[in-house]
């Protein structure tokens, strides 16, 4: 519809995972100082919420930007399945070297979802707890 | 620029069905939303108005006025209604979150007397929403 209006669809997903914040570039003392209790060698976990925003043309036949079943399936395959009930450090290759802070989790999820074929990925918001939220919309051009 | 947001809830029923498609296609595309008897949601609407606070009143737009506009344009029109059959603006459209958000934008924009309508966010459930705003205007 050429009315100058833009529509975005937002959808929330959840996964629970453990992580440990520890950088191989820092000494043991520095790691403890920088990451505090998140540096506990045994790790700890969170219930993460991932909010995915996509945009596109609303198909007049369906009234939809993208079929939710397609979006849900894509997010399930790319994010929920590989992240849920996992140790992010051990089980997700991207976090072998990269510290799994929520900033980095946000960017990793964005990279995994940006190829969604049915709509344009606008941004990814990740809540680590109800009080910590991170958002990534790709790099500014 | 200050962004003012007011929230309201309404409850309504709807169903997704496109008469141009076969029964099988409707079922495949819309799944359980295609149930011919309909189903319902508690919708939450967030309306954001952008503007500069008036130096005399300190307000972007009188909240009381915004509340009345929302009551008249949205609640009376959509609350406890079957969206497919009772909301004229949705006739001929599938009442998805995307389409309802656009209809709400078009109902509200001409009524906002001070500031300008910045964003309409309509939650169908806490995990699903649509945002509507003017192309090229984003933020907040």
XYZ file of N, CA and C in Angstrom:
843
model
N 0.849 -1.198 0.000
C 0.000 0.000 0.000
C 0.883 1.246 0.000
N 0.667 2.146 -0.953
C 1.535 3.321 -1.063
C 0.959 4.480 -0.255
N 0.955 4.351 1.053
C 0.425 5.437 1.869
C 1.506 6.044 2.751
N 2.766 5.683 2.471
C 3.872 6.257 3.236
C 3.991 5.697 4.645
N 3.241 4.643 4.922
C 3.326 4.052 6.258
C 4.190 2.797 6.212
N 4.911 2.589 7.303
C 5.760 1.398 7.397
C 5.234 0.512 8.522
N 5.170 -0.789 8.246
C 4.689 -1.720 9.270
C 5.821 -2.676 9.632
N 6.005 -2.851 10.929
C 6.970 -3.845 11.404
C 6.239 -4.852 12.275
N 6.737 -6.067 12.243
C 6.146 -7.113 13.067
C 7.158 -7.494 14.140
N 6.718 -7.549 15.380
C 7.619 -7.924 16.473
C 7.154 -9.219 17.108
N 8.099 -10.087 17.396
C 7.746 -11.392 17.959
C 8.756 -11.756 19.031
N 8.271 -12.271 20.167
C 9.164 -12.619 21.275
C 9.351 -14.126 21.371
N 10.585 -14.530 21.608
C 10.938 -15.949 21.783
C 11.749 -16.084 23.065
N 11.827 -17.302 23.570
C 12.549 -17.541 24.816
C 13.503 -18.717 24.698
N 14.631 -18.600 25.380
C 15.468 -19.780 25.569
C 16.201 -19.636 26.902
N 16.578 -20.756 27.461
C 17.310 -20.762 28.725
C 18.664 -21.393 28.464
N 19.708 -20.744 28.952
C 21.046 -21.258 28.669
C 22.016 -20.804 29.747
N 23.141 -21.493 29.819
C 24.170 -21.083 30.769
C 25.328 -20.437 30.009
N 26.111 -19.673 30.736
C 27.319 -19.091 30.138
C 28.300 -18.744 31.242
N 29.497 -18.455 30.813
C 30.521 -17.946 31.711
C 31.234 -16.830 30.986
N 31.370 -15.687 31.651
C 32.078 -14.580 31.027
C 33.548 -14.670 31.420
N 34.366 -14.963 30.439
C 35.799 -15.134 30.670
C 36.513 -14.855 29.361
N 37.454 -13.927 29.393
C 38.175 -13.585 28.156
C 39.578 -14.159 28.207
N 39.940 -14.874 27.127
C 41.288 -15.458 27.066
C 42.342 -14.362 26.906
N 41.897 -13.138 26.603
C 42.847 -12.032 26.420
C 43.211 -11.363 27.746
N 42.525 -11.774 28.823
C 42.778 -11.153 30.126
C 43.352 -12.189 31.100
N 44.062 -11.689 32.128
C 44.594 -12.583 33.151
C 43.452 -13.050 34.057
N 43.726 -14.076 34.900
C 42.716 -14.574 35.851
C 42.189 -13.432 36.726
N 43.133 -12.601 37.209
C 42.732 -11.503 38.110
C 41.871 -10.485 37.375
N 42.320 -10.176 36.146
C 41.548 -9.188 35.379
C 40.155 -9.729 35.070
N 40.073 -11.010 34.712
C 38.767 -11.617 34.433
C 37.845 -11.496 35.652
N 38.418 -11.786 36.827
C 37.595 -11.708 38.046
C 37.149 -10.275 38.299
N 38.089 -9.335 38.060
C 37.771 -7.933 38.316
C 36.703 -7.440 37.329
N 36.858 -7.783 36.046
C 35.952 -7.263 35.007
C 34.572 -7.933 35.101
N 34.548 -9.250 35.242
C 33.274 -9.968 35.107
C 32.632 -10.341 36.447
N 33.378 -10.153 37.550
C 32.796 -10.422 38.868
C 32.244 -11.824 38.964
N 31.010 -11.950 39.486
C 30.475 -13.296 39.709
C 30.128 -14.009 38.397
N 30.045 -13.265 37.293
C 29.799 -13.903 35.989
C 31.029 -14.673 35.519
N 32.146 -14.522 36.238
C 33.368 -15.248 35.874
C 33.468 -16.613 36.579
N 32.520 -16.917 37.454
C 32.479 -18.223 38.130
C 32.779 -19.350 37.137
N 33.844 -20.143 37.399
C 34.286 -21.137 36.412
C 33.220 -22.175 36.053
N 32.260 -22.385 36.923
C 31.221 -23.382 36.624
C 30.082 -22.813 35.778
N 30.090 -21.505 35.581
C 29.032 -20.892 34.782
C 27.767 -20.672 35.577
N 26.794 -20.070 34.945
C 25.480 -19.819 35.553
C 24.525 -19.605 34.384
N 23.221 -19.438 34.661
C 22.282 -19.396 33.533
C 21.253 -18.277 33.614
N 20.576 -18.080 32.515
C 19.500 -17.077 32.437
C 18.344 -17.614 31.603
N 17.162 -17.016 31.825
C 16.058 -17.194 30.880
C 16.099 -15.990 29.952
N 16.535 -16.210 28.752
C 16.662 -15.119 27.788
C 15.348 -14.925 27.024
N 15.055 -13.667 26.713
C 13.943 -13.356 25.819
C 14.537 -12.682 24.583
N 14.158 -13.147 23.414
C 14.656 -12.575 22.161
C 13.477 -11.940 21.434
N 13.592 -10.641 21.165
C 12.529 -9.959 20.434
C 13.044 -9.662 19.030
N 12.364 -10.181 18.033
C 12.788 -10.075 16.644
C 11.822 -9.145 15.915
N 12.348 -8.126 15.224
C 11.489 -7.222 14.443
C 11.803 -7.364 12.961
N 10.751 -7.562 12.168
C 10.928 -7.639 10.717
C 9.977 -6.654 10.048
N 10.341 -6.228 8.832
C 9.469 -5.321 8.099
C 9.310 -5.820 6.673
N 8.351 -5.255 5.971
C 8.122 -5.633 4.577
C 6.742 -5.197 4.148
N 6.393 -5.574 2.954
C 5.078 -5.229 2.424
C 4.051 -6.175 3.022
N 2.883 -5.626 3.382
C 1.808 -6.478 3.872
C 1.098 -7.077 2.653
N 1.166 -8.381 2.518
C 0.553 -9.072 1.385
C -0.967 -8.922 1.475
N -1.605 -8.307 0.450
C -3.062 -8.103 0.547
C -3.837 -9.418 0.644
N -3.309 -10.498 0.135
C -4.037 -11.779 0.189
C -4.046 -12.376 1.587
N -3.003 -12.114 2.363
C -2.914 -12.730 3.694
C -2.977 -11.715 4.824
N -2.774 -10.432 4.506
C -2.728 -9.412 5.555
C -1.453 -9.475 6.372
N -0.459 -10.194 5.886
C 0.738 -10.449 6.686
C 2.006 -9.939 6.013
N 2.971 -9.509 6.828
C 4.326 -9.220 6.342
C 5.010 -10.553 6.073
N 4.890 -11.445 7.033
C 5.465 -12.784 6.890
C 4.584 -13.728 7.677
N 4.428 -14.921 7.173
C 3.639 -15.898 7.906
C 4.383 -16.260 9.194
N 3.666 -16.154 10.328
C 4.306 -16.418 11.614
C 4.875 -17.821 11.699
N 4.213 -18.766 11.026
C 4.710 -20.143 11.061
C 6.105 -20.201 10.435
N 6.326 -19.419 9.354
C 7.647 -19.380 8.718
C 8.678 -18.718 9.635
N 8.276 -17.582 10.224
C 9.212 -16.875 11.112
C 9.543 -17.749 12.323
N 8.507 -18.334 12.925
C 8.733 -19.183 14.102
C 9.655 -20.352 13.765
N 9.424 -20.973 12.613
C 10.240 -22.118 12.215
C 11.692 -21.713 12.001
N 11.885 -20.546 11.375
C 13.239 -20.066 11.095
C 13.986 -19.752 12.398
N 13.307 -19.062 13.313
C 13.947 -18.704 14.584
C 14.219 -19.968 15.409
N 13.285 -20.889 15.363
C 13.462 -22.153 16.088
C 14.727 -22.869 15.590
N 14.860 -22.935 14.259
C 15.979 -23.665 13.666
C 17.311 -22.941 13.910
N 17.294 -21.605 13.758
C 18.547 -20.847 13.813
C 18.980 -20.480 15.227
N 18.003 -20.299 16.119
C 18.356 -19.776 17.445
C 17.868 -20.667 18.588
N 16.573 -20.885 18.668
C 16.047 -21.537 19.866
C 16.621 -22.942 20.020
N 16.570 -23.699 18.935
C 17.043 -25.089 19.015
C 18.534 -25.151 19.391
N 19.410 -24.397 18.682
C 20.833 -24.488 19.052
C 21.205 -23.824 20.385
N 20.351 -22.922 20.925
C 20.726 -22.197 22.150
C 20.024 -22.727 23.403
N 18.806 -23.267 23.246
C 18.000 -23.569 24.433
C 18.548 -24.772 25.201
N 18.681 -24.600 26.509
C 19.214 -25.646 27.384
C 20.606 -26.089 26.947
N 21.412 -25.086 26.605
C 22.783 -25.359 26.209
C 23.715 -24.493 27.056
N 24.977 -24.878 27.047
C 26.021 -23.999 27.560
C 26.514 -23.203 26.364
N 26.283 -21.895 26.389
C 26.641 -21.090 25.210
C 28.138 -21.202 24.909
N 28.969 -21.204 25.964
C 30.420 -21.292 25.745
C 30.822 -22.606 25.081
N 30.214 -23.685 25.521
C 30.644 -25.011 25.070
C 29.929 -25.465 23.808
N 28.641 -25.113 23.699
C 27.812 -25.726 22.660
C 27.604 -24.870 21.419
N 27.906 -23.566 21.507
C 27.710 -22.699 20.335
C 29.093 -22.257 19.846
N 29.507 -22.743 18.667
C 30.879 -22.492 18.201
C 31.268 -21.009 18.216
N 30.318 -20.115 17.932
C 30.633 -18.680 17.880
C 31.167 -18.168 19.220
N 30.842 -18.870 20.325
C 31.261 -18.385 21.644
C 32.445 -19.154 22.221
N 33.117 -19.928 21.369
C 34.344 -20.584 21.839
C 35.384 -19.510 22.162
N 35.513 -18.523 21.252
C 36.498 -17.461 21.446
C 35.849 -16.158 21.899
N 34.641 -15.937 21.386
C 33.894 -14.719 21.674
C 33.214 -14.845 23.030
N 33.370 -13.862 23.915
C 32.735 -13.943 25.232
C 31.210 -13.833 25.070
N 30.425 -14.766 25.627
C 28.971 -14.721 25.433
C 28.262 -13.695 26.327
N 28.698 -12.445 26.210
C 27.931 -11.366 26.846
C 26.637 -11.213 26.057
N 25.663 -10.527 26.610
C 24.408 -10.388 25.867
C 24.605 -9.503 24.637
N 25.585 -8.588 24.687
C 25.914 -7.805 23.482
C 26.284 -8.749 22.341
N 27.207 -9.686 22.641
C 27.653 -10.609 21.595
C 26.557 -11.596 21.199
N 25.718 -11.992 22.156
C 24.604 -12.900 21.837
C 23.655 -12.210 20.853
N 23.391 -10.925 21.133
C 22.525 -10.121 20.268
C 23.064 -10.097 18.838
N 24.365 -9.841 18.693
C 24.968 -9.765 17.357
C 24.963 -11.127 16.675
N 25.216 -12.171 17.434
C 25.228 -13.520 16.861
C 23.822 -13.889 16.359
N 22.804 -13.548 17.144
C 21.434 -13.867 16.729
C 21.071 -13.059 15.477
N 21.490 -11.786 15.455
C 21.235 -10.959 14.266
C 21.857 -11.607 13.020
N 23.109 -12.054 13.134
C 23.782 -12.692 11.990
C 23.015 -13.935 11.530
N 22.478 -14.675 12.503
C 21.771 -15.908 12.154
C 20.412 -15.635 11.514
N 19.800 -14.485 11.875
C 18.433 -14.238 11.394
C 18.369 -13.327 10.176
N 19.485 -12.667 9.849
C 19.402 -11.645 8.789
C 19.099 -12.251 7.419
N 19.234 -13.562 7.282
C 18.941 -14.190 5.989
C 17.513 -14.705 5.896
N 16.665 -14.321 6.850
C 15.254 -14.750 6.782
C 14.696 -14.337 5.423
N 14.233 -15.306 4.621
C 13.899 -14.976 3.224
C 12.571 -14.223 3.035
N 11.677 -14.241 4.023
C 10.324 -13.716 3.779
C 10.143 -12.239 4.148
N 11.081 -11.643 4.887
C 10.925 -10.250 5.309
C 12.301 -9.715 5.683
N 12.369 -8.389 5.881
C 13.662 -7.778 6.216
C 13.837 -7.734 7.734
N 14.941 -8.262 8.202
C 15.233 -8.181 9.634
C 15.558 -6.733 9.986
N 14.833 -6.153 10.935
C 15.104 -4.767 11.342
C 16.041 -4.735 12.549
N 15.724 -5.512 13.581
C 16.593 -5.513 14.761
C 16.308 -6.709 15.653
N 17.257 -6.946 16.538
C 17.142 -8.024 17.521
C 17.350 -7.403 18.897
N 16.434 -7.701 19.807
C 16.544 -7.221 21.191
C 16.644 -8.442 22.075
N 17.607 -8.475 22.968
C 17.728 -9.623 23.857
C 17.638 -9.136 25.300
N 16.753 -9.765 26.073
C 16.669 -9.495 27.510
C 17.371 -10.640 28.228
N 18.408 -10.286 28.977
C 19.127 -11.303 29.745
C 18.372 -11.571 31.043
N 17.886 -10.503 31.646
C 16.976 -10.573 32.787
C 15.960 -9.468 32.522
N 14.967 -9.345 33.392
C 13.990 -8.279 33.215
C 14.623 -6.897 33.275
N 15.841 -6.806 33.800
C 16.467 -5.493 33.974
C 17.572 -5.175 32.973
N 17.998 -6.150 32.209
C 19.081 -5.924 31.231
C 18.594 -6.216 29.825
N 18.644 -5.213 28.975
C 18.193 -5.398 27.598
C 19.229 -4.864 26.628
N 19.453 -5.574 25.553
C 20.421 -5.182 24.532
C 19.757 -5.235 23.172
N 20.170 -4.344 22.290
C 19.515 -4.250 21.001
C 20.571 -4.109 19.913
N 20.377 -4.760 18.773
C 21.329 -4.650 17.672
C 20.564 -4.586 16.362
N 20.915 -3.611 15.526
C 20.208 -3.440 14.255
C 21.183 -3.484 13.087
N 22.294 -4.162 13.250
C 23.301 -4.209 12.183
C 24.186 -2.970 12.264
N 25.232 -2.970 11.445
C 26.149 -1.830 11.467
C 25.586 -0.699 10.638
N 25.833 0.545 11.104
C 25.441 1.726 10.325
C 26.279 1.762 9.046
N 25.618 2.070 7.932
C 26.381 2.146 6.686
C 26.997 3.533 6.542
N 12.396 17.227 21.087
C 11.161 16.455 20.833
C 10.888 15.512 22.003
N 9.648 15.491 22.440
C 9.255 14.576 23.513
C 8.221 13.600 22.954
N 8.344 12.350 23.377
C 7.431 11.307 22.902
C 6.526 10.879 24.041
N 5.233 10.977 23.811
C 4.247 10.676 24.841
C 3.509 9.403 24.417
N 3.414 8.445 25.330
C 2.742 7.197 24.952
C 1.583 6.903 25.881
N 0.463 6.586 25.300
C -0.702 6.189 26.086
C -1.086 4.770 25.670
N -1.512 4.003 26.663
C -1.802 2.596 26.451
C -3.286 2.346 26.661
N -3.862 1.422 25.921
C -5.221 1.016 26.225
C -5.412 -0.428 25.807
N -6.399 -1.054 26.390
C -6.673 -2.453 26.055
C -8.069 -2.581 25.492
N -8.222 -3.492 24.555
C -9.564 -3.853 24.119
C -9.569 -5.336 23.784
N -10.745 -5.923 23.835
C -10.881 -7.355 23.577
C -11.793 -7.530 22.381
N -11.368 -8.383 21.464
C -12.163 -8.538 20.246
C -11.925 -9.920 19.652
N -12.849 -10.317 18.793
C -12.672 -11.595 18.105
C -12.391 -11.338 16.628
N -11.832 -12.334 15.992
C -11.578 -12.245 14.549
C -11.349 -13.641 13.988
N -11.265 -13.711 12.656
C -10.809 -14.937 12.012
C -10.098 -14.528 10.735
N -9.192 -15.390 10.281
C -8.465 -15.123 9.044
C -9.029 -16.024 7.958
N -9.560 -15.387 6.912
C -10.082 -16.165 5.800
C -10.090 -15.294 4.564
N -9.503 -15.768 3.483
C -9.528 -15.037 2.227
C -10.428 -15.789 1.249
N -11.588 -15.186 0.889
C -12.547 -15.890 0.018
C -11.983 -16.183 -1.368
N -10.897 -15.487 -1.758
C -10.297 -15.741 -3.072
C -9.481 -17.036 -3.080
N -9.226 -17.581 -1.905
C -8.423 -18.806 -1.820
C -9.324 -19.993 -1.514
N -8.851 -21.194 -1.851
C -9.631 -22.401 -1.575
C -9.633 -22.683 -0.072
N -10.539 -23.551 0.344
C -10.627 -23.925 1.754
C -9.296 -24.514 2.232
N -8.678 -25.329 1.368
C -7.409 -25.972 1.753
C -6.301 -24.924 1.913
N -6.257 -23.961 0.946
C -5.225 -22.929 1.038
C -5.406 -22.077 2.290
N -6.668 -21.736 2.586
C -6.941 -20.962 3.793
C -6.433 -21.695 5.033
N -6.705 -22.967 5.082
C -6.298 -23.790 6.223
C -4.762 -23.816 6.323
N -4.122 -23.994 5.152
C -2.668 -24.121 5.141
C -1.999 -22.809 5.566
N -2.504 -21.679 5.038
C -1.860 -20.386 5.317
C -2.185 -19.889 6.719
N -3.458 -20.004 7.097
C -3.880 -19.355 8.342
C -3.969 -20.300 9.538
N -3.894 -21.617 9.283
C -3.884 -22.579 10.393
C -5.102 -22.431 11.278
N -4.892 -22.426 12.596
C -6.040 -22.398 13.505
C -6.739 -21.038 13.510
N -6.088 -19.994 12.969
C -6.742 -18.685 12.863
C -7.862 -18.717 11.825
N -7.953 -19.795 11.066
C -8.977 -19.931 10.026
C -10.282 -20.525 10.559
N -10.321 -20.913 11.833
C -11.561 -21.448 12.423
C -12.750 -20.552 12.085
N -13.764 -21.068 11.380
C -14.853 -20.208 10.883
C -15.655 -19.521 11.986
N -15.613 -20.053 13.185
C -16.360 -19.414 14.276
C -15.594 -18.263 14.914
N -14.320 -18.108 14.538
C -13.523 -17.025 15.103
C -12.906 -17.406 16.433
N -12.101 -16.484 16.950
C -11.473 -16.630 18.264
C -11.103 -15.221 18.687
N -10.598 -15.044 19.896
C -10.402 -13.665 20.354
C -9.089 -13.417 21.066
N -8.809 -12.133 21.271
C -7.589 -11.720 21.974
C -7.887 -10.527 22.878
N -7.033 -10.343 23.879
C -6.980 -9.073 24.582
C -5.869 -8.277 23.915
N -6.242 -7.279 23.177
C -5.253 -6.455 22.482
C -4.764 -5.343 23.415
N -3.495 -5.014 23.309
C -2.971 -3.836 23.993
C -2.447 -2.886 22.920
N -2.904 -1.652 23.008
C -2.516 -0.651 22.023
C -1.658 0.410 22.712
N -0.523 0.743 22.103
C 0.312 1.841 22.595
C 0.370 2.897 21.505
N -0.053 4.100 21.860
C -0.081 5.192 20.885
C 0.940 6.238 21.311
N 1.885 6.544 20.438
C 2.937 7.507 20.763
C 2.762 8.776 19.931
N 2.717 9.916 20.637
C 2.603 11.216 19.976
C 3.898 11.974 20.231
N 4.444 12.604 19.189
C 5.691 13.355 19.323
C 5.396 14.843 19.244
N 6.091 15.621 20.052
C 5.909 17.070 19.971
C 6.740 17.789 21.016
N 6.660 19.104 21.003
C 7.332 19.917 22.015
C 6.309 20.285 23.081
N 6.687 20.197 24.355
C 5.738 20.584 25.406
C 5.347 22.061 25.263
N 4.067 22.338 25.375
C 3.561 23.710 25.322
C 4.156 24.491 26.504
N 4.732 25.693 26.262
C 5.378 26.414 27.373
C 4.391 26.805 28.481
N 3.121 26.933 28.163
C 2.143 27.329 29.178
C 1.672 26.127 29.999
N 1.320 25.011 29.329
C 0.745 23.865 30.053
C 1.782 22.795 30.373
N 2.936 22.831 29.691
C 3.936 21.777 29.895
C 3.567 20.470 29.224
N 2.533 20.496 28.389
C 2.057 19.253 27.782
C 2.315 19.214 26.275
N 2.630 18.022 25.776
C 2.703 17.826 24.323
C 1.283 17.845 23.779
N 0.436 17.099 24.443
C -0.980 16.992 24.077
C -1.685 16.619 25.368
N -2.807 17.236 25.636
C -3.543 16.950 26.874
C -3.923 15.464 26.900
N -3.419 14.751 27.922
C -3.684 13.308 28.024
C -5.163 12.984 28.055
N -5.916 13.904 28.638
C -7.373 13.711 28.730
C -7.965 13.702 27.321
N -7.467 14.635 26.491
C -7.951 14.704 25.115
C -7.574 13.432 24.350
N -6.324 12.978 24.552
C -5.881 11.765 23.868
C -6.729 10.574 24.315
N -7.024 10.527 25.613
C -7.842 9.430 26.140
C -9.219 9.424 25.485
N -9.800 10.631 25.324
C -11.126 10.718 24.694
C -11.087 10.290 23.231
N -10.024 10.699 22.537
C -9.889 10.296 21.128
C -9.806 8.771 21.030
N -8.998 8.169 21.916
C -8.825 6.712 21.875
C -10.129 6.003 22.221
N -10.841 6.547 23.184
C -12.117 5.955 23.589
C -13.108 5.983 22.410
N -13.192 7.154 21.764
C -14.156 7.345 20.688
C -13.768 6.559 19.430
N -12.505 6.658 19.046
C -12.087 6.081 17.765
C -11.785 4.592 17.847
N -11.245 4.152 18.990
C -10.784 2.759 19.051
C -11.683 1.902 19.944
N -11.820 2.278 21.212
C -12.551 1.418 22.144
C -13.984 1.218 21.671
N -14.666 2.329 21.359
C -16.071 2.180 20.952
C -16.211 1.391 19.661
N -15.220 1.520 18.796
C -15.300 0.851 17.512
C -14.907 -0.628 17.593
N -13.942 -0.968 18.440
C -13.359 -2.310 18.382
C -13.561 -3.168 19.624
N -13.806 -2.548 20.787
C -13.859 -3.343 22.011
C -15.112 -4.212 22.056
N -14.915 -5.494 22.353
C -16.017 -6.461 22.388
C -16.772 -6.512 21.063
N -15.987 -6.485 19.978
C -16.557 -6.601 18.630
C -15.913 -7.776 17.914
N -16.622 -8.218 16.873
C -16.041 -9.191 15.950
C -15.445 -8.363 14.817
N -14.118 -8.299 14.748
C -13.456 -7.333 13.869
C -13.828 -7.521 12.396
N -13.974 -8.772 11.942
C -14.303 -9.012 10.530
C -15.648 -8.414 10.141
N -16.634 -8.501 11.046
C -18.009 -8.152 10.680
C -18.441 -6.784 11.176
N -17.777 -6.264 12.204
C -18.317 -5.071 12.849
C -17.466 -3.819 12.698
N -16.288 -3.952 12.113
C -15.444 -2.766 11.945
C -15.338 -2.466 10.449
N -16.054 -1.432 10.021
C -16.172 -1.126 8.590
C -14.808 -0.930 7.942
N -13.877 -0.303 8.679
C -12.560 0.006 8.107
C -11.764 -1.259 7.766
N -12.160 -2.386 8.351
C -11.437 -3.636 8.079
C -12.117 -4.501 7.022
N -13.254 -4.022 6.525
C -13.986 -4.790 5.492
C -13.066 -5.112 4.317
N -13.085 -6.358 3.883
C -12.275 -6.744 2.728
C -10.803 -6.960 3.055
N -10.429 -6.809 4.335
C -9.038 -7.047 4.732
C -8.995 -8.189 5.735
N -7.880 -8.903 5.786
C -7.698 -9.900 6.833
C -7.300 -9.135 8.100
N -8.024 -9.309 9.201
C -7.726 -8.496 10.391
C -6.502 -8.999 11.159
N -5.357 -9.001 10.487
C -4.099 -9.330 11.160
C -3.665 -8.124 11.976
N -2.699 -8.360 12.839
C -2.123 -7.290 13.643
C -1.600 -6.163 12.733
N -0.959 -6.548 11.622
C -0.414 -5.563 10.677
C -1.523 -4.656 10.142
N -2.618 -5.271 9.679
C -3.702 -4.488 9.084
C -4.463 -3.663 10.117
N -4.666 -4.224 11.310
C -5.384 -3.460 12.344
C -4.545 -2.252 12.760
N -3.229 -2.447 12.874
C -2.356 -1.329 13.272
C -2.456 -0.191 12.250
N -2.503 -0.534 10.960
C -2.615 0.490 9.926
C -3.968 1.201 9.986
N -5.030 0.427 10.210
C -6.360 1.037 10.335
C -6.391 1.992 11.528
N -5.787 1.571 12.632
C -5.762 2.428 13.824
C -4.983 3.707 13.530
N -3.852 3.573 12.839
C -3.085 4.772 12.464
C -3.968 5.741 11.675
N -4.652 5.217 10.666
C -5.456 6.087 9.800
C -6.640 6.711 10.544
N -7.150 6.018 11.559
C -8.239 6.598 12.354
C -7.722 7.717 13.256
N -6.522 7.516 13.811
C -6.029 8.460 14.824
C -5.327 9.677 14.235
N -4.576 9.476 13.161
C -3.712 10.563 12.687
C -4.452 11.885 12.479
N -5.621 11.864 11.790
C -6.289 13.163 11.578
C -6.884 13.765 12.854
N -6.973 12.988 13.930
C -7.614 13.497 15.154
C -6.639 14.129 16.135
N -5.343 13.892 15.913
C -4.355 14.413 16.861
C -4.158 15.897 16.563
N -4.612 16.737 17.502
C -4.645 18.172 17.227
C -3.325 18.853 17.556
N -2.552 18.299 18.473
C -1.258 18.899 18.840
C -0.189 17.831 18.777
N 1.019 18.215 18.359
C 2.061 17.223 18.126
C 1.674 16.421 16.900
N 2.375 15.309 16.682
C 1.983 14.461 15.548
C 2.066 13.005 15.980
N 1.222 12.196 15.368
C 1.240 10.773 15.673
C 2.590 10.211 15.243
N 3.264 9.538 16.164
C 4.609 9.037 15.868
C 4.609 7.527 15.639
N 3.893 6.814 16.506
C 3.911 5.356 16.366
C 2.649 4.742 16.960
N 2.186 3.700 16.317
C 1.114 2.866 16.851
C 1.696 1.472 17.022
N 1.640 0.959 18.229
C 2.069 -0.433 18.458
C 0.875 -1.216 18.981
N 0.532 -2.280 18.285
C -0.611 -3.096 18.687
C -0.132 -4.500 19.047
N -0.324 -4.865 20.318
C -0.006 -6.221 20.763
C -1.236 -7.098 20.618
N -1.104 -8.218 19.928
C -2.189 -9.201 19.862
C -2.077 -10.147 21.052
N -0.848 -10.491 21.400
C -0.521 -11.217 22.630
C 0.754 -10.551 23.138
N 1.190 -10.877 24.368
C 2.437 -10.249 24.842
C 3.642 -10.603 23.962
N 3.549 -11.654 23.145
C 4.676 -12.086 22.328
C 4.556 -11.714 20.855
N 3.509 -10.992 20.495
C 3.329 -10.652 19.082
C 2.737 -9.256 18.944
N 3.424 -8.412 18.164
C 2.887 -7.070 17.953
C 3.252 -6.550 16.580
N 2.531 -5.500 16.153
C 2.887 -4.805 14.917
C 3.072 -3.329 15.244
N 4.073 -2.711 14.617
C 4.318 -1.281 14.743
C 3.937 -0.614 13.437
N 3.329 0.559 13.524
C 3.051 1.339 12.326
C 3.593 2.747 12.550
N 4.344 3.270 11.587
C 4.840 4.644 11.666
C 5.082 5.162 10.267
N 5.320 6.493 10.158
C 5.581 7.077 8.838
C 6.939 6.604 8.357
N 7.002 6.229 7.089
C 8.256 5.833 6.479
C 9.339 6.870 6.733
N 10.506 6.423 7.159
C 11.618 7.345 7.347
C 11.624 8.037 8.696
N 10.564 7.900 9.486
C 10.528 8.490 10.831
C 10.660 7.338 11.810
N 11.774 7.282 12.521
C 11.895 6.192 13.478
C 12.546 6.720 14.745
N 12.670 5.870 15.688
C 13.282 6.253 16.956
C 12.253 6.336 18.038
N 12.710 6.267 19.285
C 11.875 6.268 20.483
C 10.868 5.142 20.458
